[in-house]
Amino acid sequence: MSTRCMAEPRILILGAPGAGKGTQSSRLAAHYGIEHITTGAALRANADMETAYGTPREYMETGELVPDPVVNEIVAAAVAEADGFVLDGYPRNLEQVAFLEDAVSLDVVLMLEVGREELVRRLSGRRTCEECGENYHMEYDPPAEPGVCGACGGGLVQREDDTEEIVRERIRVYEENTAAVVAHYDERGELVRVDGEQSPDAVWADVQSGVDARVPSET
Ligand code: AP5
């Protein structure tokens, strides 16, 4: 863990699929003026890229993890270019933790805690703008005009991996692989746990105070 004192923190945000990592990462990026590094979005943007392991789409459409070398390369390039960042969706297993620790130090590790059935409700109700990537929820955060993004006017679609069957598989894969990542940071006393079942604003208040407590500003 870094002891840097700086305005641009290096934040890791952990949590199960649907815990609100993307929602809170957008706020963190805007508030602290840092990069939002998300492996899920990077992989979706390159879903049909041919790699030595096949395409990312082949793994994502069934809810499995994309092989480590493909994901590690994305993260290595992104963290090398950023000063401050919020890292969302990575690391998801201990091999990725080891790679990350060789590449960069972190200031804060956040963990958004949400129960399984709430995760399923959130993901199966999520709709995403196909133009700008903004997320909505049919029940919790509906757009003002049905099917239309309030930010850019783009069309809202359901992500291919947000059907209930694939969502349950993603949660199973998360529990099988990523519990060890959470335990790793917890054992080192680095984990800042946040109750992710509160409203987005209440979660944000806890996220922000968790970061500010660990990363004093330069002023
Ligand atoms: P990825 O895109 O990273 O998906 P994920 O981790 O499954 O997480 P999500 O983006 O689905 O959820 P989120 O926690 O960001 O929740 P959100 O804020 O949107 O990964 C997709 C796939 O890519 C993986 O399955 C894997 O195949 C591959 N992959 C990615 N990284 C990899 C890696 N490192 N290694 C290998 N493979 C990798 O919120 C969800 C919904 O809830 C939204 O509708 C939102 O509006 C709503 N919501 C948010 N907060 C609240 C709240 N407080 N109250 C009520 N509703 C809320």
Short mmCIF file of C-alpha atoms and ligand atoms in Angstrom, two decimals:
data_model
loop_
_atom_site.label_atom_id
_atom_site.label_comp_id
_atom_site.label_asym_id
_atom_site.label_seq_id
_atom_site.Cartn_x
_atom_site.Cartn_y
_atom_site.Cartn_z
CA MET A 1 0.00 0.00 0.00
CA SER A 2 1.32 3.41 -0.96
CA THR A 3 1.69 6.26 1.55
CA ARG A 4 1.74 8.93 -1.16
CA CYS A 5 0.04 12.22 -0.32
CA MET A 6 -1.54 13.45 -3.51
CA ALA A 7 -4.59 14.90 -5.19
CA GLU A 8 -4.95 12.04 -7.68
CA PRO A 9 -5.50 8.84 -5.72
CA ARG A 10 -5.02 5.30 -7.04
CA ILE A 11 -8.18 3.48 -6.05
CA LEU A 12 -9.20 -0.16 -6.42
CA ILE A 13 -12.93 -0.88 -6.20
CA LEU A 14 -13.97 -4.48 -5.54
CA GLY A 15 -17.44 -6.01 -5.49
CA ALA A 16 -19.56 -8.70 -7.11
CA PRO A 17 -21.19 -8.21 -10.52
CA GLY A 18 -23.89 -5.58 -10.00
CA ALA A 19 -22.53 -4.30 -6.69
CA GLY A 20 -22.34 -0.77 -8.16
CA LYS A 21 -18.65 -0.60 -9.09
CA GLY A 22 -19.34 1.18 -12.38
CA THR A 23 -21.83 3.59 -10.80
CA GLN A 24 -19.45 4.61 -8.02
CA SER A 25 -16.36 4.58 -10.28
CA SER A 26 -17.95 7.22 -12.54
CA ARG A 27 -18.43 9.45 -9.50
CA LEU A 28 -14.90 8.79 -8.24
CA ALA A 29 -13.41 9.62 -11.64
CA ALA A 30 -15.37 12.88 -11.89
CA HIS A 31 -14.82 13.95 -8.27
CA TYR A 32 -11.06 13.29 -8.07
CA GLY A 33 -10.26 13.99 -11.74
CA ILE A 34 -8.84 10.49 -12.26
CA GLU A 35 -9.08 7.84 -14.98
CA HIS A 36 -11.76 5.14 -14.83
CA ILE A 37 -10.01 1.93 -15.84
CA THR A 38 -12.56 -0.82 -16.41
CA THR A 39 -11.56 -4.17 -17.85
CA GLY A 40 -15.19 -5.08 -18.61
CA ALA A 41 -15.70 -2.04 -20.87
CA ALA A 42 -12.29 -2.50 -22.51
CA LEU A 43 -13.11 -6.13 -23.26
CA ARG A 44 -16.57 -5.28 -24.61
CA ALA A 45 -14.96 -2.70 -26.93
CA ASN A 46 -12.61 -5.44 -28.20
CA ALA A 47 -14.99 -8.40 -27.91
CA ASP A 48 -14.11 -9.87 -31.31
CA MET A 49 -10.35 -9.33 -31.12
CA GLU A 50 -8.49 -12.54 -31.99
CA THR A 51 -6.03 -13.59 -29.28
CA ALA A 52 -4.04 -16.76 -28.64
CA TYR A 53 -6.98 -17.83 -26.42
CA GLY A 54 -9.83 -17.01 -28.81
CA THR A 55 -11.95 -13.86 -28.62
CA PRO A 56 -13.03 -12.14 -25.35
CA ARG A 57 -16.66 -12.59 -26.48
CA GLU A 58 -16.38 -16.38 -26.20
CA TYR A 59 -15.74 -16.03 -22.44
CA MET A 60 -17.93 -13.04 -21.65
CA GLU A 61 -21.09 -14.41 -23.24
CA THR A 62 -21.04 -17.35 -20.83
CA GLY A 63 -19.95 -15.32 -17.79
CA GLU A 64 -16.48 -16.88 -17.53
CA LEU A 65 -13.25 -14.96 -16.91
CA VAL A 66 -11.23 -13.88 -19.95
CA PRO A 67 -7.71 -15.44 -19.68
CA ASP A 68 -5.26 -13.51 -17.50
CA PRO A 69 -2.66 -12.60 -20.20
CA VAL A 70 -5.31 -10.78 -22.26
CA VAL A 71 -6.64 -8.80 -19.28
CA ASN A 72 -3.22 -8.13 -17.76
CA GLU A 73 -2.06 -6.51 -20.98
CA ILE A 74 -5.04 -4.12 -20.95
CA VAL A 75 -4.39 -3.11 -17.34
CA ALA A 76 -0.62 -2.72 -17.76
CA ALA A 77 -1.13 -0.25 -20.62
CA ALA A 78 -3.86 1.69 -18.81
CA VAL A 79 -2.09 2.13 -15.45
CA ALA A 80 1.15 3.10 -17.19
CA GLU A 81 -0.67 6.04 -18.80
CA ALA A 82 -2.59 7.24 -15.72
CA ASP A 83 -1.46 9.10 -12.62
CA GLY A 84 -4.58 8.72 -10.53
CA PHE A 85 -7.18 6.09 -11.41
CA VAL A 86 -10.05 3.97 -10.18
CA LEU A 87 -9.59 0.37 -11.22
CA ASP A 88 -12.94 -1.44 -11.71
CA GLY A 89 -13.27 -5.16 -12.52
CA TYR A 90 -9.65 -6.13 -11.92
CA PRO A 91 -8.02 -8.06 -10.23
CA ARG A 92 -10.44 -11.00 -10.17
CA ASN A 93 -8.06 -13.76 -9.04
CA LEU A 94 -4.77 -14.02 -7.15
CA GLU A 95 -2.71 -14.26 -10.35
CA GLN A 96 -4.08 -10.87 -11.40
CA VAL A 97 -3.33 -9.51 -7.90
CA ALA A 98 0.32 -10.54 -8.28
CA PHE A 99 0.52 -8.91 -11.71
CA LEU A 100 -1.05 -5.69 -10.43
CA GLU A 101 1.25 -5.49 -7.42
CA ASP A 102 4.27 -5.72 -9.72
CA ALA A 103 2.87 -2.94 -11.92
CA VAL A 104 1.64 -0.26 -9.51
CA SER A 105 0.93 0.64 -5.87
CA LEU A 106 -2.53 1.50 -4.56
CA ASP A 107 -3.77 4.10 -2.08
CA VAL A 108 -7.22 2.72 -1.26
CA VAL A 109 -9.02 -0.62 -1.70
CA LEU A 110 -12.81 -0.30 -1.50
CA MET A 111 -15.22 -3.24 -1.22
CA LEU A 112 -18.92 -2.76 -2.06
CA GLU A 113 -20.98 -5.35 -0.19
CA VAL A 114 -24.34 -6.42 -1.68
CA GLY A 115 -26.35 -9.64 -1.18
CA ARG A 116 -26.83 -12.14 -4.01
CA GLU A 117 -30.55 -11.65 -4.75
CA GLU A 118 -30.13 -7.86 -4.88
CA LEU A 119 -27.27 -8.38 -7.38
CA VAL A 120 -29.58 -10.42 -9.62
CA ARG A 121 -32.34 -7.77 -9.39
CA ARG A 122 -29.92 -4.99 -10.27
CA LEU A 123 -28.30 -6.70 -13.24
CA SER A 124 -31.42 -8.15 -14.80
CA GLY A 125 -33.04 -4.66 -14.60
CA ARG A 126 -30.00 -2.76 -15.90
CA ARG A 127 -30.17 -1.01 -19.26
CA THR A 128 -27.08 0.54 -20.84
CA CYS A 129 -26.75 3.32 -23.41
CA GLU A 130 -25.26 1.88 -26.59
CA GLU A 131 -23.72 5.27 -27.41
CA CYS A 132 -22.11 6.57 -24.19
CA GLY A 133 -22.30 3.56 -21.82
CA GLU A 134 -24.43 5.31 -19.15
CA ASN A 135 -26.26 2.80 -16.93
CA TYR A 136 -29.92 2.90 -15.88
CA HIS A 137 -32.18 0.55 -13.96
CA MET A 138 -35.76 -0.12 -15.06
CA GLU A 139 -37.00 0.20 -11.47
CA TYR A 140 -34.33 1.96 -9.37
CA ASP A 141 -33.08 4.54 -11.89
CA PRO A 142 -35.33 4.69 -14.96
CA PRO A 143 -34.61 7.16 -17.79
CA ALA A 144 -36.99 10.14 -18.08
CA GLU A 145 -38.00 8.95 -21.58
CA PRO A 146 -38.36 5.16 -21.84
CA GLY A 147 -35.56 3.53 -23.84
CA VAL A 148 -33.65 6.80 -24.34
CA CYS A 149 -30.43 7.88 -22.61
CA GLY A 150 -30.90 11.15 -20.70
CA ALA A 151 -27.20 12.00 -21.11
CA CYS A 152 -26.77 11.68 -24.89
CA GLY A 153 -30.09 10.61 -26.47
CA GLY A 154 -28.71 7.18 -27.44
CA GLY A 155 -30.78 3.98 -27.35
CA LEU A 156 -30.83 1.82 -24.20
CA VAL A 157 -30.14 -1.90 -24.52
CA GLN A 158 -29.72 -4.89 -22.21
CA ARG A 159 -26.13 -6.12 -22.02
CA GLU A 160 -25.77 -9.63 -23.53
CA ASP A 161 -24.49 -10.98 -20.20
CA ASP A 162 -27.29 -9.41 -18.09
CA THR A 163 -29.84 -12.19 -18.60
CA GLU A 164 -30.69 -13.93 -15.31
CA GLU A 165 -29.01 -17.23 -16.27
CA ILE A 166 -25.69 -15.57 -17.16
CA VAL A 167 -25.90 -13.19 -14.20
CA ARG A 168 -26.11 -16.18 -11.82
CA GLU A 169 -23.10 -17.77 -13.53
CA ARG A 170 -21.12 -14.49 -13.24
CA ILE A 171 -21.89 -14.38 -9.52
CA ARG A 172 -20.77 -18.02 -9.17
CA VAL A 173 -17.52 -17.29 -11.04
CA TYR A 174 -17.00 -14.22 -8.85
CA GLU A 175 -17.48 -16.21 -5.63
CA GLU A 176 -15.17 -18.99 -6.86
CA ASN A 177 -12.32 -16.69 -7.93
CA THR A 178 -12.61 -13.27 -6.37
CA ALA A 179 -13.33 -14.17 -2.73
CA ALA A 180 -9.59 -14.88 -2.46
CA VAL A 181 -8.80 -11.39 -3.76
CA VAL A 182 -11.02 -9.80 -1.11
CA ALA A 183 -9.44 -12.00 1.59
CA HIS A 184 -5.96 -10.99 0.38
CA TYR A 185 -6.58 -7.27 0.93
CA ASP A 186 -8.58 -7.91 4.11
CA GLU A 187 -5.75 -9.91 5.70
CA ARG A 188 -3.41 -7.00 5.02
CA GLY A 189 -5.83 -4.60 6.72
CA GLU A 190 -6.26 -2.62 3.50
CA LEU A 191 -9.95 -3.19 2.81
CA VAL A 192 -12.46 -0.36 3.27
CA ARG A 193 -15.86 -2.07 3.42
CA VAL A 194 -18.89 -0.11 2.22
CA ASP A 195 -22.55 -1.15 2.55
CA GLY A 196 -23.51 -1.23 -1.14
CA GLU A 197 -27.22 -1.89 -0.48
CA GLN A 198 -27.91 1.73 0.41
CA SER A 199 -29.10 4.31 -2.14
CA PRO A 200 -26.44 5.35 -4.71
CA ASP A 201 -26.03 8.72 -2.91
CA ALA A 202 -25.58 7.08 0.49
CA VAL A 203 -23.06 4.61 -0.97
CA TRP A 204 -21.22 7.55 -2.53
CA ALA A 205 -21.03 9.37 0.81
CA ASP A 206 -19.36 6.30 2.38
CA VAL A 207 -17.08 5.76 -0.63
CA GLN A 208 -15.92 9.37 -0.58
CA SER A 209 -15.25 9.41 3.15
CA GLY A 210 -13.39 6.08 2.85
CA VAL A 211 -11.11 7.55 0.19
CA ASP A 212 -10.61 10.88 1.95
CA ALA A 213 -9.66 9.13 5.19
CA ARG A 214 -6.90 7.21 3.40
CA VAL A 215 -5.75 9.82 0.92
CA PRO A 216 -5.34 13.30 2.41
CA SER A 217 -5.51 16.04 -0.20
CA GLU A 218 -2.42 18.14 -0.99
CA THR A 219 -3.96 21.33 0.40
P1 AP5 B 1 -17.66 -6.29 -15.98
O1 AP5 B 1 -18.14 -5.40 -17.05
O2 AP5 B 1 -16.52 -5.83 -15.12
O3 AP5 B 1 -18.91 -6.69 -15.14
P2 AP5 B 1 -19.09 -7.04 -13.59
O4 AP5 B 1 -17.91 -7.09 -12.72
O5 AP5 B 1 -19.88 -8.29 -13.70
O6 AP5 B 1 -19.80 -5.80 -13.04
P3 AP5 B 1 -20.92 -4.96 -13.68
O7 AP5 B 1 -20.37 -3.93 -14.60
O8 AP5 B 1 -21.96 -5.86 -14.30
O9 AP5 B 1 -21.59 -4.34 -12.37
P4 AP5 B 1 -21.16 -3.10 -11.51
O10 AP5 B 1 -20.68 -3.56 -10.18
O11 AP5 B 1 -20.28 -2.16 -12.27
O12 AP5 B 1 -22.61 -2.46 -11.27
P5 AP5 B 1 -23.29 -1.14 -11.86
O13 AP5 B 1 -22.70 0.07 -11.25
O14 AP5 B 1 -23.39 -1.19 -13.35
O15 AP5 B 1 -17.19 -7.69 -16.59
C1 AP5 B 1 -17.95 -8.36 -17.59
C2 AP5 B 1 -17.19 -9.61 -18.08
O16 AP5 B 1 -15.90 -9.23 -18.61
C3 AP5 B 1 -16.86 -10.65 -17.00
O17 AP5 B 1 -17.95 -11.52 -16.79
C4 AP5 B 1 -15.64 -11.35 -17.63
O18 AP5 B 1 -16.03 -12.26 -18.62
C5 AP5 B 1 -14.90 -10.21 -18.30
N1 AP5 B 1 -13.88 -9.59 -17.41
C6 AP5 B 1 -13.90 -8.31 -16.92
N2 AP5 B 1 -12.81 -8.09 -16.14
C7 AP5 B 1 -12.09 -9.24 -16.14
C8 AP5 B 1 -10.89 -9.65 -15.47
N3 AP5 B 1 -10.23 -8.83 -14.66
N4 AP5 B 1 -10.45 -10.93 -15.68
C9 AP5 B 1 -11.09 -11.75 -16.52
N5 AP5 B 1 -12.26 -11.44 -17.15
C10 AP5 B 1 -12.75 -10.19 -16.96
O19 AP5 B 1 -24.77 -1.31 -11.24
C11 AP5 B 1 -25.61 -2.39 -11.65
C12 AP5 B 1 -27.07 -1.90 -11.74
O20 AP5 B 1 -27.52 -1.55 -10.43
C13 AP5 B 1 -27.29 -0.65 -12.62
O21 AP5 B 1 -28.51 -0.79 -13.28
C14 AP5 B 1 -27.32 0.51 -11.61
O22 AP5 B 1 -28.17 1.55 -12.08
C15 AP5 B 1 -27.91 -0.17 -10.38
N6 AP5 B 1 -27.36 0.37 -9.12
C16 AP5 B 1 -26.05 0.70 -8.86
N7 AP5 B 1 -25.92 1.10 -7.58
C17 AP5 B 1 -27.16 0.98 -7.02
C18 AP5 B 1 -27.68 1.25 -5.71
N8 AP5 B 1 -26.89 1.71 -4.71
N9 AP5 B 1 -29.00 1.01 -5.48
C19 AP5 B 1 -29.82 0.57 -6.49
N10 AP5 B 1 -29.38 0.31 -7.75
C20 AP5 B 1 -28.08 0.52 -8.01
#
